[in-house]
Coordinates of C-alpha atoms in Angstrom, one line a residue:
M1 CA 164.3 27.4 118.4
Y2 CA 162.8 29.8 120.7
L3 CA 158.8 30.1 122.0
G4 CA 157.1 33.4 121.2
V5 CA 155.5 35.6 123.9
K6 CA 152.1 36.3 123.2
D7 CA 150.2 37.7 126.9
V8 CA 152.0 39.1 129.7
K9 CA 150.5 40.6 132.7
P10 CA 152.2 42.4 135.6
L11 CA 151.5 40.6 139.1
Q12 CA 152.2 42.6 143.0
D13 CA 156.0 41.6 143.9
Y14 CA 157.2 42.3 140.3
K15 CA 156.9 39.1 138.8
L16 CA 154.9 38.7 135.5
L17 CA 152.7 35.8 134.1
L18 CA 153.4 35.1 130.4
T19 CA 151.0 33.3 127.6
F20 CA 154.2 32.2 125.3
E21 CA 153.3 31.1 121.8
N22 CA 152.6 26.9 122.8
D23 CA 149.6 28.6 125.2
E24 CA 152.0 27.3 128.1
V25 CA 151.6 29.9 131.3
R26 CA 154.5 30.6 133.2
Y27 CA 155.6 33.0 135.8
F28 CA 158.9 35.5 135.6
D29 CA 159.7 37.3 137.9
M30 CA 162.1 40.7 137.7
Y31 CA 163.1 42.0 140.6
P32 CA 166.4 40.8 140.9
Y33 CA 166.3 42.3 137.2
L34 CA 165.7 46.0 139.1
D35 CA 168.5 47.0 139.8
L36 CA 170.3 46.6 136.4
G37 CA 170.3 49.8 134.1
I38 CA 167.3 50.7 132.4
F39 CA 165.8 48.0 134.6
S40 CA 166.5 50.5 137.9
E41 CA 162.9 52.8 136.3
L42 CA 160.5 49.8 136.7
R43 CA 161.1 49.6 139.8
D44 CA 158.4 52.7 139.5
I45 CA 155.0 50.3 140.6
A46 CA 153.2 52.4 137.6
K47 CA 156.0 51.4 134.6
F48 CA 156.1 48.1 135.9
N49 CA 151.9 48.0 135.6
A50 CA 152.9 49.2 132.1
V51 CA 154.3 46.3 130.3
S52 CA 153.3 45.0 126.9
V53 CA 153.5 42.2 124.1
K54 CA 156.1 44.3 121.4
F55 CA 156.9 41.6 118.3
D56 CA 158.0 38.2 119.6
T57 CA 159.0 39.4 123.6
I58 CA 157.4 42.1 126.8
E59 CA 158.8 45.4 126.5
W60 CA 158.2 48.9 128.6
S61 CA 157.2 52.3 127.4
N62 CA 161.4 53.3 128.0
G63 CA 162.0 50.4 125.8
A64 CA 164.0 48.3 129.0
D65 CA 163.0 44.6 127.2
L66 CA 164.5 41.1 127.7
D67 CA 165.0 38.2 125.1
P68 CA 162.0 35.4 125.4
E69 CA 164.4 33.1 125.1
V70 CA 165.9 34.5 128.5
L71 CA 161.6 35.2 129.7
Y72 CA 161.3 31.0 129.3
S73 CA 164.6 29.5 130.8
E74 CA 163.9 32.0 134.0
S75 CA 160.0 31.4 134.6
S76 CA 158.9 28.4 136.4
V77 CA 155.3 26.9 135.6
E78 CA 154.7 27.4 139.3
A79 CA 153.6 30.7 140.6
P80 CA 156.1 32.2 142.4
P81 CA 156.0 33.4 146.1
F82 CA 154.7 37.4 146.7
T83 CA 158.1 38.1 148.9
Y84 CA 159.1 41.5 148.3
D85 CA 157.6 44.7 149.6
Q86 CA 156.8 46.6 146.9
L87 CA 159.0 49.9 146.6

């Protein structure tokens, strides 16, 4: 069983603050995805910041989304360092 996302907030350096349906708050780093297909459009910070919750996961206006299981398993409870330059 997976946990759905109930809230998302974009942070600097292509990080996301996710709240899951069990109220656990976790950080997800999108930077490694920015060279992959449709996710490359999210280098535009305005597009990246337009992320929203759709059903049980997150989605951007260009249709890019990630499986909630991936979001949970690849996120951390500790805030990652902000090290990337805005592209």
